[in-house]
Short mmCIF file of C-alpha atoms and ligand atoms in Angstrom, two decimals:
data_model
loop_
_atom_site.label_atom_id
_atom_site.label_comp_id
_atom_site.label_asym_id
_atom_site.label_seq_id
_atom_site.Cartn_x
_atom_site.Cartn_y
_atom_site.Cartn_z
CA MET T 1437 0.00 0.00 0.00
CA LYS T 1438 1.20 3.39 -0.82
CA LEU T 1439 0.46 5.95 1.75
CA GLN T 1440 1.09 9.56 1.45
CA ALA T 1441 1.94 11.18 4.69
CA ILE T 1442 1.72 14.83 3.90
CA GLU T 1443 2.44 17.30 6.61
CA VAL T 1444 1.67 20.59 5.13
CA PRO T 1445 -1.05 21.65 2.79
CA PRO T 1446 0.34 22.75 -0.52
CA GLY T 1447 0.48 26.47 -0.95
CA LYS T 1448 -1.35 26.45 -4.17
CA ASN T 1449 -4.41 25.17 -2.47
CA GLN T 1450 -4.41 27.84 0.12
CA THR T 1451 -7.74 29.31 0.64
CA ARG T 1452 -9.11 31.99 2.78
CA ARG T 1453 -12.09 32.38 4.90
CA LYS T 1454 -14.00 35.53 5.32
CA THR T 1455 -14.25 35.05 9.01
CA PRO T 1456 -12.00 33.00 11.21
CA LYS T 1457 -13.60 29.76 12.11
CA LYS T 1458 -14.26 29.06 15.72
CA VAL T 1459 -13.25 25.56 16.61
CA PRO T 1460 -14.94 24.18 19.69
CA LEU T 1461 -12.36 24.75 22.35
CA VAL T 1462 -13.25 21.76 24.40
CA THR T 1463 -12.31 19.52 21.52
CA PHE T 1464 -8.69 20.46 21.68
CA ALA T 1465 -8.40 21.56 25.22
CA ILE T 1466 -8.21 17.98 26.24
CA LEU T 1467 -5.42 17.03 23.92
CA PHE T 1468 -3.52 20.25 23.88
CA ALA T 1469 -3.25 22.53 26.80
CA ILE T 1470 -3.13 25.64 24.71
CA ILE T 1471 -4.88 25.81 21.45
CA PRO T 1472 -3.54 27.44 18.37
CA ILE T 1473 -6.38 27.21 15.97
CA PHE T 1474 -6.01 26.71 12.29
CA TYR T 1475 -7.73 28.77 9.78
CA ARG T 1476 -8.87 25.69 8.07
CA SER T 1477 -11.18 26.33 5.29
CA HIS T 1478 -14.21 24.21 5.28
CA LYS T 1479 -16.10 26.20 2.76
CA LYS T 1480 -13.04 26.26 0.54
CA LEU T 1481 -13.39 29.56 -1.14
CA SER T 1482 -11.68 29.64 -4.42
CA ILE T 1483 -9.09 32.35 -4.81
CA PRO T 1484 -6.53 33.06 -7.44
CA PHE T 1485 -2.94 33.02 -6.34
CA GLU T 1486 -1.64 36.50 -6.03
CA ALA T 1487 1.53 37.86 -7.45
CA SER T 1488 4.10 37.38 -4.76
CA VAL T 1489 6.55 39.92 -3.56
CA ARG T 1490 10.06 38.85 -4.18
CA PRO T 1491 11.85 38.82 -0.86
CA THR T 1492 15.32 40.12 -0.41
CA SER T 1493 17.77 37.29 -0.33
CA PHE T 1494 20.34 36.89 2.38
CA SER T 1495 23.27 38.77 0.99
CA ASP T 1496 26.05 36.82 2.66
CA ASP T 1497 24.73 33.41 1.83
CA PRO T 1498 26.72 31.18 -0.42
CA CYS T 1499 23.46 30.07 -1.96
CA PRO T 1500 21.00 32.92 -2.03
CA ILE T 1501 17.45 31.73 -1.88
CA SER T 1502 15.70 32.04 -5.15
CA ASP T 1503 12.01 32.06 -5.43
CA THR T 1504 11.86 30.06 -8.57
CA ASN T 1505 11.63 26.65 -7.03
CA ASP T 1506 9.56 27.04 -4.00
CA ASP T 1507 6.17 28.35 -3.54
CA THR T 1508 5.46 29.06 -7.12
CA PRO T 1509 1.82 29.00 -7.93
CA SER T 1510 0.68 26.09 -9.97
CA SER T 1511 1.38 26.46 -13.63
CA ASN T 1512 -1.96 24.98 -14.33
CA PRO T 1513 -4.28 27.96 -14.29
CA SER T 1514 -7.31 25.96 -13.38
CA GLU T 1515 -5.48 24.46 -10.46
CA SER T 1516 -4.37 27.74 -9.06
CA HIS T 1517 -7.93 28.77 -8.69
CA LEU T 1518 -9.27 25.62 -7.46
CA VAL T 1519 -9.49 23.98 -4.21
CA VAL T 1520 -9.34 20.30 -4.01
CA GLU T 1521 -11.66 18.67 -1.61
CA GLU T 1522 -10.29 15.41 -0.41
CA LYS T 1523 -11.17 13.40 -3.41
CA ILE T 1524 -8.66 10.60 -3.48
CA PRO T 1525 -10.21 8.42 -0.83
CA PRO T 1526 -7.88 5.88 0.69
CA ARG T 1527 -4.88 8.12 0.77
CA PRO T 1528 -4.56 10.56 3.61
CA THR T 1529 -3.55 13.64 1.82
CA LYS T 1530 -3.68 17.38 1.94
CA HIS T 1531 -4.34 17.61 5.57
CA ASP T 1532 -3.31 20.25 7.95
CA LEU T 1533 -1.42 19.63 11.05
CA PRO T 1534 -2.94 19.34 14.40
CA PRO T 1535 -2.07 22.02 16.82
CA GLU T 1536 0.62 21.21 19.24
CA LYS T 1537 0.19 21.49 22.89
CA ASP T 1538 2.72 24.20 23.41
CA ASP T 1539 2.39 27.70 22.35
CA VAL T 1540 4.76 30.43 21.50
CA GLY T 1541 4.26 33.35 23.74
CA ARG T 1542 2.67 31.28 26.45
CA ARG T 1543 5.76 30.59 28.32
CA SER T 1544 4.00 29.61 31.47
CA ASP T 1545 2.51 26.43 30.15
CA GLN T 1546 2.86 24.16 33.09
CA SER T 1547 1.72 21.01 31.37
CA ASP T 1548 5.01 20.82 29.55
CA ARG T 1549 6.72 19.97 32.75
CA LEU T 1550 8.53 16.82 33.45
CA PRO T 1551 7.00 15.69 36.67
CA THR T 1552 9.49 15.74 39.45
CA GLY T 1553 8.31 12.50 40.89
CA ARG T 1554 4.92 11.48 42.11
CA LYS T 1555 3.56 10.64 45.43
CA GLY T 1556 2.58 7.06 46.02
CA ARG T 1557 4.92 5.79 43.41
CA PRO T 1558 8.43 4.73 44.25
CA GLY T 1559 10.29 6.98 41.85
CA PRO T 1560 13.88 6.16 41.20
CA LYS T 1561 16.15 8.27 43.30
CA VAL T 1562 17.80 11.13 41.65
CA GLU T 1563 21.50 10.74 41.14
CA GLU T 1564 21.65 7.24 42.39
CA GLU T 1565 23.13 4.62 40.18
CA LYS T 1566 20.93 1.61 40.06
CA GLU T 1567 23.40 -1.19 40.49
CA GLY T 1568 20.77 -3.88 40.27
CA ILE T 1569 19.99 -2.97 36.74
CA ARG T 1570 23.50 -2.67 35.60
CA ARG T 1571 23.90 -6.32 34.82
CA SER T 1572 20.99 -6.33 32.46
CA VAL T 1573 22.39 -3.46 30.46
CA SER T 1574 24.38 -4.46 27.47
CA GLY T 1575 27.66 -3.50 29.06
CA ARG T 1576 29.93 -0.59 29.59
CA PRO T 1577 32.02 0.61 26.74
CA THR T 1578 35.38 -0.97 26.57
CA LYS T 1579 38.40 1.01 25.63
CA GLY T 1580 39.32 0.61 22.04
CA GLU T 1581 35.99 -0.88 21.10
CA SER T 1582 35.85 -0.75 17.38
CA TYR T 1583 32.95 -0.01 15.11
CA ASP T 1584 33.13 -1.26 11.62
CA LEU T 1585 30.05 0.65 10.70
CA ASP T 1586 31.73 4.02 10.39
CA LYS T 1587 31.02 4.24 6.73
CA CYS T 1588 27.57 2.73 6.92
CA ASP T 1589 24.63 5.00 6.12
CA ILE T 1590 22.41 4.40 9.10
CA SER T 1591 19.51 6.33 7.65
CA SER T 1592 18.35 3.71 5.17
CA GLY T 1593 17.15 0.37 6.40
CA GLU T 1594 14.17 -1.50 7.80
CA TRP T 1595 12.53 -2.03 11.15
CA VAL T 1596 13.16 -5.52 12.50
CA PRO T 1597 11.61 -7.21 15.53
CA ASN T 1598 13.34 -6.67 18.85
CA LEU T 1599 11.67 -8.64 21.57
CA GLU T 1600 13.91 -7.16 24.28
CA ALA T 1601 12.38 -3.72 23.92
CA PRO T 1602 11.14 -1.62 25.57
CA TYR T 1603 13.92 -0.63 27.92
CA TYR T 1604 11.74 1.34 30.31
CA THR T 1605 8.06 1.66 31.14
CA ASN T 1606 5.76 4.35 32.43
CA THR T 1607 6.43 3.06 35.94
CA THR T 1608 10.22 3.12 35.73
CA CYS T 1609 10.44 6.51 34.04
CA TRP T 1610 8.72 9.67 35.25
CA ALA T 1611 9.81 11.74 32.29
CA ILE T 1612 7.04 10.55 29.98
CA GLN T 1613 4.83 13.46 29.20
CA GLU T 1614 1.16 12.84 29.86
CA HIS T 1615 0.10 13.06 26.22
CA GLN T 1616 2.72 10.55 25.16
CA ASN T 1617 1.99 8.06 27.94
CA CYS T 1618 -0.06 5.86 25.65
CA MET T 1619 -0.19 2.84 27.94
CA LYS T 1620 -1.69 4.91 30.69
CA PHE T 1621 -4.61 5.84 28.47
CA GLY T 1622 -5.39 2.32 27.51
CA ARG T 1623 -3.50 1.62 24.33
CA PRO T 1624 -4.17 -2.11 24.04
CA ASP T 1625 -1.25 -3.23 21.87
CA THR T 1626 2.43 -3.26 22.79
CA GLY T 1627 3.92 -4.59 19.57
CA PHE T 1628 4.82 -1.07 18.42
CA MET T 1629 7.54 -0.93 21.11
CA LYS T 1630 9.24 -4.06 19.92
CA TRP T 1631 11.20 -3.00 16.88
CA ARG T 1632 14.66 -1.74 16.25
CA TRP T 1633 16.13 0.00 13.28
CA LYS T 1634 18.37 -2.11 11.10
CA PRO T 1635 20.39 -0.06 8.59
CA ASN T 1636 20.95 -1.83 5.30
CA GLY T 1637 24.71 -2.01 5.49
CA CYS T 1638 25.32 -2.66 9.17
CA ASP T 1639 23.80 -3.08 12.60
CA LEU T 1640 22.89 -0.08 14.68
CA PRO T 1641 23.51 -0.98 18.34
CA VAL T 1642 20.63 -0.45 20.71
CA PHE T 1643 21.18 2.51 23.03
CA ASP T 1644 23.60 1.77 25.84
CA PRO T 1645 23.07 4.30 28.64
CA TYR T 1646 26.45 3.62 30.25
CA HIS T 1647 28.33 4.13 27.05
CA PHE T 1648 26.33 7.28 26.37
CA LEU T 1649 27.00 8.74 29.81
CA GLU T 1650 30.70 7.96 29.59
CA LEU T 1651 30.91 9.72 26.26
CA MET T 1652 29.08 12.72 27.65
CA ARG T 1653 31.08 13.06 30.83
CA GLY T 1654 31.79 16.74 31.34
CA LYS T 1655 29.74 17.62 28.28
CA SER T 1656 26.45 19.31 27.48
CA LEU T 1657 23.63 18.68 25.03
CA ALA T 1658 20.91 21.09 23.95
CA PHE T 1659 17.63 20.35 22.24
CA VAL T 1660 16.35 23.27 20.21
CA GLY T 1661 12.95 23.10 18.57
CA ASP T 1662 9.33 22.17 19.00
CA SER T 1663 7.39 19.62 21.01
CA VAL T 1664 8.82 16.73 19.04
CA ALA T 1665 12.26 17.87 20.17
CA ARG T 1666 10.94 17.71 23.71
CA ASN T 1667 9.52 14.26 22.98
CA HIS T 1668 13.04 13.22 21.93
CA MET T 1669 14.61 14.65 25.06
CA GLN T 1670 12.13 12.80 27.25
CA SER T 1671 12.94 9.57 25.45
CA LEU T 1672 16.62 10.17 26.24
CA ILE T 1673 15.93 10.87 29.90
CA CYS T 1674 13.88 7.67 30.08
CA LEU T 1675 16.56 5.57 28.42
CA LEU T 1676 19.13 6.99 30.82
CA SER T 1677 16.81 6.41 33.76
CA ARG T 1678 17.97 2.81 33.83
CA VAL T 1679 21.20 4.22 35.21
CA VAL T 1680 20.53 7.58 36.76
CA TYR T 1681 18.14 10.50 36.82
CA PRO T 1682 19.13 14.10 36.36
CA VAL T 1683 18.43 16.94 38.75
CA ASP T 1684 16.49 19.94 37.64
CA VAL T 1685 18.84 22.92 37.53
CA SER T 1686 16.67 25.18 35.40
CA ASP T 1687 17.37 28.84 35.92
CA THR T 1688 13.84 29.85 35.04
CA SER T 1689 10.40 28.67 35.99
CA ASP T 1690 9.52 28.65 32.32
CA GLU T 1691 8.85 25.03 31.48
CA ASN T 1692 9.82 25.58 27.89
CA PHE T 1693 13.40 26.21 28.92
CA LYS T 1694 14.61 23.40 31.10
CA ARG T 1695 18.05 22.41 32.22
CA TRP T 1696 18.90 19.05 33.71
CA GLU T 1697 22.15 17.92 35.22
CA TYR T 1698 23.53 14.40 35.62
CA ARG T 1699 25.75 15.32 38.52
CA SER T 1700 27.79 12.14 38.73
CA TYR T 1701 28.70 12.58 35.08
CA ASN T 1702 28.85 16.35 35.02
CA PHE T 1703 26.58 16.11 32.00
CA THR T 1704 23.94 18.73 31.24
CA ILE T 1705 20.86 18.53 29.06
CA ALA T 1706 18.90 21.62 28.14
CA LYS T 1707 15.82 22.31 26.13
CA PHE T 1708 15.11 25.51 24.25
CA TRP T 1709 11.63 26.06 22.98
CA SER T 1710 11.64 27.49 19.48
CA PRO T 1711 9.08 25.90 17.18
CA TYR T 1712 9.97 28.18 14.28
CA LEU T 1713 13.68 28.60 15.12
CA VAL T 1714 13.45 32.29 14.20
CA ARG T 1715 12.03 35.27 16.05
CA THR T 1716 8.27 35.17 16.37
CA GLN T 1717 5.56 37.33 17.77
CA MET T 1718 1.91 36.75 18.33
CA THR T 1719 -0.21 39.18 16.40
CA ASP T 1720 -2.51 39.34 19.37
CA PRO T 1721 -1.04 38.08 22.65
CA ASP T 1722 -4.48 37.14 23.89
CA ASP T 1723 -5.75 35.46 20.82
CA THR T 1724 -4.08 32.28 19.65
CA THR T 1725 -6.38 32.09 16.68
CA ARG T 1726 -4.51 34.95 15.11
CA PRO T 1727 -1.54 34.04 12.94
CA PHE T 1728 1.98 34.27 14.33
CA ASN T 1729 4.39 36.78 12.91
CA LEU T 1730 7.53 35.06 11.71
CA PHE T 1731 10.59 37.20 11.27
CA LEU T 1732 12.26 34.92 8.79
CA ASP T 1733 15.58 36.76 8.78
CA GLU T 1734 15.87 37.36 12.53
CA TYR T 1735 17.41 35.13 15.14
CA ASP T 1736 15.39 33.74 18.00
CA LYS T 1737 17.58 35.03 20.79
CA SER T 1738 15.92 32.81 23.35
CA TRP T 1739 18.26 30.08 22.15
CA THR T 1740 20.89 31.75 19.98
CA THR T 1741 22.25 33.65 22.98
CA GLN T 1742 22.25 30.52 25.13
CA ILE T 1743 24.03 27.75 23.24
CA ASP T 1744 27.59 29.12 23.19
CA ASN T 1745 28.84 26.71 25.77
CA PHE T 1746 27.09 23.58 24.56
CA ASP T 1747 29.13 20.74 23.13
CA TYR T 1748 26.23 19.33 21.13
CA VAL T 1749 23.06 20.92 19.84
CA ILE T 1750 20.23 18.95 18.26
CA ILE T 1751 18.13 21.30 16.24
CA SER T 1752 14.81 20.49 14.64
CA ALA T 1753 11.51 22.14 13.89
CA PHE T 1754 8.78 21.31 11.49
CA HIS T 1755 5.15 21.02 12.38
CA TRP T 1756 4.44 24.63 13.31
CA PHE T 1757 5.25 25.76 9.81
CA ALA T 1758 1.83 24.55 8.72
CA ARG T 1759 0.07 27.03 10.96
CA PRO T 1760 -1.36 30.42 10.16
CA SER T 1761 1.51 32.85 9.99
CA VAL T 1762 2.58 36.17 8.58
CA PHE T 1763 6.05 36.31 7.06
CA TYR T 1764 8.42 39.21 7.56
CA ILE T 1765 11.74 39.96 5.96
CA ASN T 1766 13.53 43.19 6.78
CA ARG T 1767 10.66 43.85 9.16
CA ARG T 1768 8.30 44.09 6.25
CA VAL T 1769 5.41 41.79 5.56
CA ILE T 1770 6.20 39.75 2.49
CA GLY T 1771 3.53 37.10 2.68
CA CYS T 1772 1.35 34.93 4.83
CA LEU T 1773 -0.04 31.47 5.26
CA TYR T 1774 -3.73 30.90 6.10
CA CYS T 1775 -4.27 34.52 6.91
CA PRO T 1776 -7.61 36.15 6.25
CA GLU T 1777 -6.10 39.21 4.61
CA THR T 1778 -6.60 39.59 0.90
CA ASN T 1779 -3.91 42.19 0.30
CA ILE T 1780 -0.98 39.99 1.29
CA ALA T 1781 0.71 37.42 -0.92
CA HIS T 1782 -0.24 33.95 0.16
CA LYS T 1783 2.76 31.71 0.50
CA SER T 1784 3.32 28.16 1.58
CA ALA T 1785 5.30 26.52 4.33
CA ILE T 1786 7.86 25.61 1.73
CA PHE T 1787 8.61 29.29 1.44
CA SER T 1788 8.98 29.95 5.15
CA TYR T 1789 10.71 26.70 6.08
CA ARG T 1790 13.75 27.22 3.88
CA ARG T 1791 14.23 30.76 5.12
CA ALA T 1792 13.77 29.91 8.76
CA LEU T 1793 16.29 27.08 8.59
CA ARG T 1794 18.74 29.28 6.71
CA THR T 1795 18.48 31.94 9.38
CA ALA T 1796 18.76 29.49 12.28
CA PHE T 1797 21.88 27.86 10.88
CA ARG T 1798 23.34 31.23 10.06
CA ALA T 1799 22.81 32.21 13.67
CA ILE T 1800 24.80 29.19 14.80
CA ASN T 1801 27.60 29.92 12.37
CA SER T 1802 27.76 33.49 13.60
CA LEU T 1803 28.30 32.60 17.25
CA LYS T 1804 31.76 33.67 18.27
CA ARG T 1805 32.26 31.34 21.19
CA TYR T 1806 30.29 28.28 20.09
CA ARG T 1807 32.49 25.28 19.40
CA GLY T 1808 29.86 22.55 19.45
CA VAL T 1809 28.69 19.96 16.99
CA THR T 1810 25.25 20.72 15.57
CA PHE T 1811 22.99 17.82 14.72
CA VAL T 1812 20.26 18.76 12.30
CA ARG T 1813 17.50 16.28 12.92
CA THR T 1814 15.28 15.72 9.91
CA PHE T 1815 11.58 15.73 10.56
CA ALA T 1816 9.37 12.87 11.63
CA PRO T 1817 6.30 12.66 9.40
CA SER T 1818 2.83 12.47 10.86
CA HIS T 1819 0.58 9.63 9.72
CA PHE T 1820 -3.04 10.65 9.44
CA GLU T 1821 -5.13 8.26 7.42
CA GLY T 1822 -8.76 8.39 6.47
CA GLY T 1823 -9.14 12.11 6.90
CA LEU T 1824 -7.54 15.35 7.86
CA TRP T 1825 -6.22 15.78 11.36
CA ASP T 1826 -9.38 17.56 12.41
CA LYS T 1827 -11.73 15.43 10.34
CA GLY T 1828 -11.33 12.14 12.04
CA GLY T 1829 -7.96 11.24 10.51
CA ASP T 1830 -6.26 8.59 12.58
CA CYS T 1831 -3.13 6.47 12.83
CA ALA T 1832 -4.43 3.10 13.97
CA ARG T 1833 -1.91 0.79 12.38
CA LYS T 1834 -0.19 -1.72 14.58
CA ARG T 1835 2.92 -2.45 12.57
CA PRO T 1836 5.69 -0.60 10.77
CA PHE T 1837 5.75 -0.40 7.00
CA MET T 1838 8.49 -1.99 4.97
CA SER T 1839 10.48 0.61 3.09
CA ASN T 1840 8.93 -0.47 -0.22
CA GLU T 1841 5.42 0.12 1.02
CA ILE T 1842 5.48 3.88 1.35
CA VAL T 1843 7.34 6.82 -0.12
CA LEU T 1844 7.85 10.37 0.93
CA GLU T 1845 6.27 12.62 -1.64
CA ASP T 1846 4.82 15.99 -2.52
CA ASP T 1847 5.28 18.67 0.10
CA ASN T 1848 6.78 16.32 2.63
CA LEU T 1849 9.44 15.43 0.14
CA LYS T 1850 10.07 19.08 -0.68
CA LEU T 1851 10.38 20.01 2.97
CA TYR T 1852 12.72 17.11 3.58
CA GLU T 1853 14.88 18.23 0.68
CA ILE T 1854 14.92 21.71 2.16
CA GLN T 1855 16.21 20.34 5.46
CA VAL T 1856 18.89 18.29 3.76
CA GLY T 1857 19.84 21.14 1.45
CA GLU T 1858 20.00 23.77 4.18
CA HIS T 1859 22.06 21.44 6.31
CA LYS T 1860 24.52 21.10 3.47
CA ILE T 1861 24.82 24.85 3.09
CA ALA T 1862 25.27 25.32 6.82
CA GLU T 1863 27.88 22.59 6.94
CA LYS T 1864 29.86 24.27 4.22
CA MET T 1865 29.72 27.65 5.94
CA GLY T 1866 30.52 26.05 9.27
CA ARG T 1867 33.59 24.33 7.95
CA ARG T 1868 35.16 27.68 7.14
CA ARG T 1869 35.21 28.52 10.80
CA GLY T 1870 35.69 25.05 12.21
CA LEU T 1871 32.11 24.28 13.17
CA LYS T 1872 30.58 20.91 12.54
CA PHE T 1873 27.08 20.25 11.28
CA ARG T 1874 25.81 16.70 11.04
CA LEU T 1875 22.58 15.44 9.53
CA MET T 1876 20.64 13.19 11.86
CA ASP T 1877 18.55 11.73 9.13
CA LEU T 1878 15.57 10.04 10.71
CA THR T 1879 12.85 10.79 8.21
CA PRO T 1880 13.20 7.56 6.20
CA ALA T 1881 12.94 5.49 9.38
CA MET T 1882 10.07 7.45 10.90
CA LEU T 1883 8.04 7.47 7.71
CA LEU T 1884 7.72 3.71 8.26
CA ARG T 1885 6.19 4.07 11.74
CA PRO T 1886 2.49 4.90 11.48
CA ASP T 1887 2.05 2.68 14.52
CA GLY T 1888 4.07 4.80 16.92
CA HIS T 1889 1.78 7.78 17.55
CA PRO T 1890 -0.57 8.25 20.49
CA SER T 1891 -3.65 8.38 18.24
CA LYS T 1892 -6.52 8.51 20.73
CA TYR T 1893 -4.40 7.23 23.60
CA GLY T 1894 -2.93 10.57 24.60
CA HIS T 1895 -5.78 11.34 26.99
CA TRP T 1896 -8.93 9.77 28.40
CA PRO T 1897 -11.95 9.66 26.15
CA VAL T 1898 -14.59 12.26 26.90
CA GLU T 1899 -18.21 11.42 26.41
CA ASN T 1900 -19.82 13.00 23.36
CA VAL T 1901 -16.67 14.93 22.54
CA THR T 1902 -14.53 14.17 19.55
CA VAL T 1903 -10.90 14.85 20.20
CA ALA T 1904 -8.46 15.04 17.32
CA ASN T 1905 -6.17 12.03 17.18
CA ASP T 1906 -2.51 12.75 17.80
CA CYS T 1907 -0.59 11.32 14.87
CA VAL T 1908 2.25 13.82 15.24
CA HIS T 1909 3.92 13.06 18.55
CA TRP T 1910 5.24 9.67 19.59
CA CYS T 1911 4.34 7.25 22.34
CA LEU T 1912 6.97 6.58 24.98
CA PRO T 1913 8.35 4.02 25.07
CA GLY T 1914 8.18 3.80 21.31
CA PRO T 1915 9.89 4.27 17.98
CA ILE T 1916 11.58 7.54 18.84
CA ASP T 1917 13.70 5.77 21.41
CA THR T 1918 15.60 4.79 18.28
CA TRP T 1919 16.60 8.41 17.83
CA ASN T 1920 18.94 7.93 20.71
CA ASP T 1921 20.45 4.87 19.03
CA PHE T 1922 21.22 7.27 16.19
CA LEU T 1923 22.50 9.90 18.59
CA LEU T 1924 24.87 7.56 20.37
CA GLU T 1925 26.17 6.16 17.11
CA MET T 1926 26.78 9.65 15.77
CA LEU T 1927 28.51 10.70 18.98
CA LYS T 1928 30.80 7.69 18.71
CA ARG T 1929 31.69 8.64 15.16
CA GLU T 1930 32.27 12.20 16.28
CA GLY T 1931 34.67 11.01 18.93
CA LYS T 1932 36.62 9.06 16.40
CA SER T 1933 36.82 11.78 13.82
CA SER T 1934 38.09 14.42 16.20
C1 LIG O 2077 1.29 2.77 33.15
O1 LIG O 2077 0.64 1.95 32.19
C2 LIG O 2077 -0.31 1.06 32.73
C3 LIG O 2077 -0.80 0.18 31.62
O2 LIG O 2077 0.26 -0.51 31.05
C4 LIG O 2077 -1.42 1.85 33.39
O3 LIG O 2077 -2.35 0.98 33.97
C5 LIG O 2077 -0.84 2.76 34.42
O4 LIG O 2077 -1.83 3.63 34.92
C6 LIG O 2077 0.27 3.61 33.88
N1 LIG O 2077 0.90 4.33 34.97
C7 LIG O 2077 1.33 5.57 34.91
C8 LIG O 2077 1.89 6.14 36.15
O5 LIG O 2077 1.28 6.23 33.91
C1 LIG O 2078 32.12 19.90 34.31
O1 LIG O 2078 32.22 20.13 32.92
C2 LIG O 2078 32.53 21.46 32.56
C3 LIG O 2078 32.53 21.53 31.09
O2 LIG O 2078 31.28 21.22 30.58
C4 LIG O 2078 33.87 21.85 33.16
O3 LIG O 2078 34.13 23.19 32.87
C5 LIG O 2078 33.85 21.63 34.64
O4 LIG O 2078 35.12 21.89 35.18
C6 LIG O 2078 33.42 20.22 34.97
N1 LIG O 2078 33.28 20.08 36.41
C7 LIG O 2078 33.78 19.07 37.10
C8 LIG O 2078 33.51 19.07 38.54
O5 LIG O 2078 34.43 18.19 36.56
C1 LIG O 2079 -24.11 12.25 25.42
O1 LIG O 2079 -25.08 12.09 24.43
C2 LIG O 2079 -26.18 11.28 24.83
C3 LIG O 2079 -27.10 11.08 23.64
O2 LIG O 2079 -27.14 12.23 22.87
C4 LIG O 2079 -26.90 11.92 26.02
O3 LIG O 2079 -27.96 11.13 26.45
C5 LIG O 2079 -25.91 12.10 27.15
O4 LIG O 2079 -26.50 12.79 28.21
C6 LIG O 2079 -24.67 12.87 26.67
N1 LIG O 2079 -23.68 12.89 27.74
C7 LIG O 2079 -23.05 13.99 28.13
C8 LIG O 2079 -22.08 13.87 29.22
O5 LIG O 2079 -23.29 15.08 27.62
#
């Protein structure tokens, strides 16, 4: 079966509504603590694509952004006027993205918090090595251990059964965010936890927390991005929880900016909330239904001023680019996505994504004191089938796909190519000043995992209320634990190359 897992509605099909649609708050309030609401068009007004303003390109870029390839209106005149209702039944296509739980500008969102331990449950003690478990862990790294997989491309492969997984549960790890605690909310199957990624040319070792902690002794790791970046960080904390828990050393009460320390290893993890990676602003601080302003050529200082001293930075952002937004370059409006205005050029996420990534990577390359390695994590596709995210689309599969059963296509493919391409440009610029960029290429693996999302098991059901299924985030334990297999492997290679 060929399944198209599109993330972002194509720009050419953008439509406008005369009045913003009010989505019943209760619907989302359950799934997502704060609700950014899409201007989804249900009436699908037909509008011609407007002439777009050519944005100024970044003058010091080796590869100035041209507008010829992205975001061009359809060459088919009938298509540019027309709005396609979902007419190709079995394929989930052209859907919008569900809102995420977090929200820019709402920095006080408490639900993002990692619980600090719960009463009535014997939580593992912070900073206490759990000797009992040590024997069951695959072993500490031995000096001079050799990896013959250095040249192996770990990004292409298949999922193979791994009956030993999972390596933690919701009772051994407190770091599982509520909405990703699928077992708690009654997910009946557990098979989705029991797979590991097998690259075509080699074996990718399952995450070894001891080896990881030894490698990170005296080091620091930052996660920059959206709620999927947080999802990844929580997976790492859970995998490490077999050995030790970190202490919370955050210097702010803002849950979107956390700092954790593994004292016995002098290893720090931090999370920086930046779903667009560039500077943003809410058009109306009290109204999340209004589009966000994206300053596509301005740094988001909430992280760019903070990462100087980090040894490793994992940067990723994706899903928010499908939301209503107004695009600025040089502080001037140059376009928008799903905005009600008729006098602004309507542009797609493909337009904003390239520019935001370019700016974010440029920010990193401009940091005077930063000496770290930057991992650019490619995006993890969502898997809505049978409808749009807000029209009953769901991800109810119980097994991974084989790589020949599904391909990345259309806008997802374009956005993936943008990530890969922008990484390449950043890497080249970075090399000039001795900075390393590495592509953590997880998209091919994650495309094959429609079974790993919370679906309806991210909350309790509510009588008579339809809650959108979450096919964007990932259950823990679950497939994204593999991201840390990738991370450890890449860290090992880093250690060897330096
Ligand atoms: C953990 O998952 C089980 C089901 O496997 C569930 O009964 C339990 O409530 C969950 N516990 C927590 C603390 O999430
Ligand atoms: C911890 O690591 C930092 C570097 O990240 C280093 O400056 C510091 O001296 C280390 N502290 C200890 C106690 O080893
Ligand atoms: C749900 O709907 C049924 C039938 O329409 C109704 O009898 C029931 O009271 C509703 N429950 C709630 C909690 O609204």
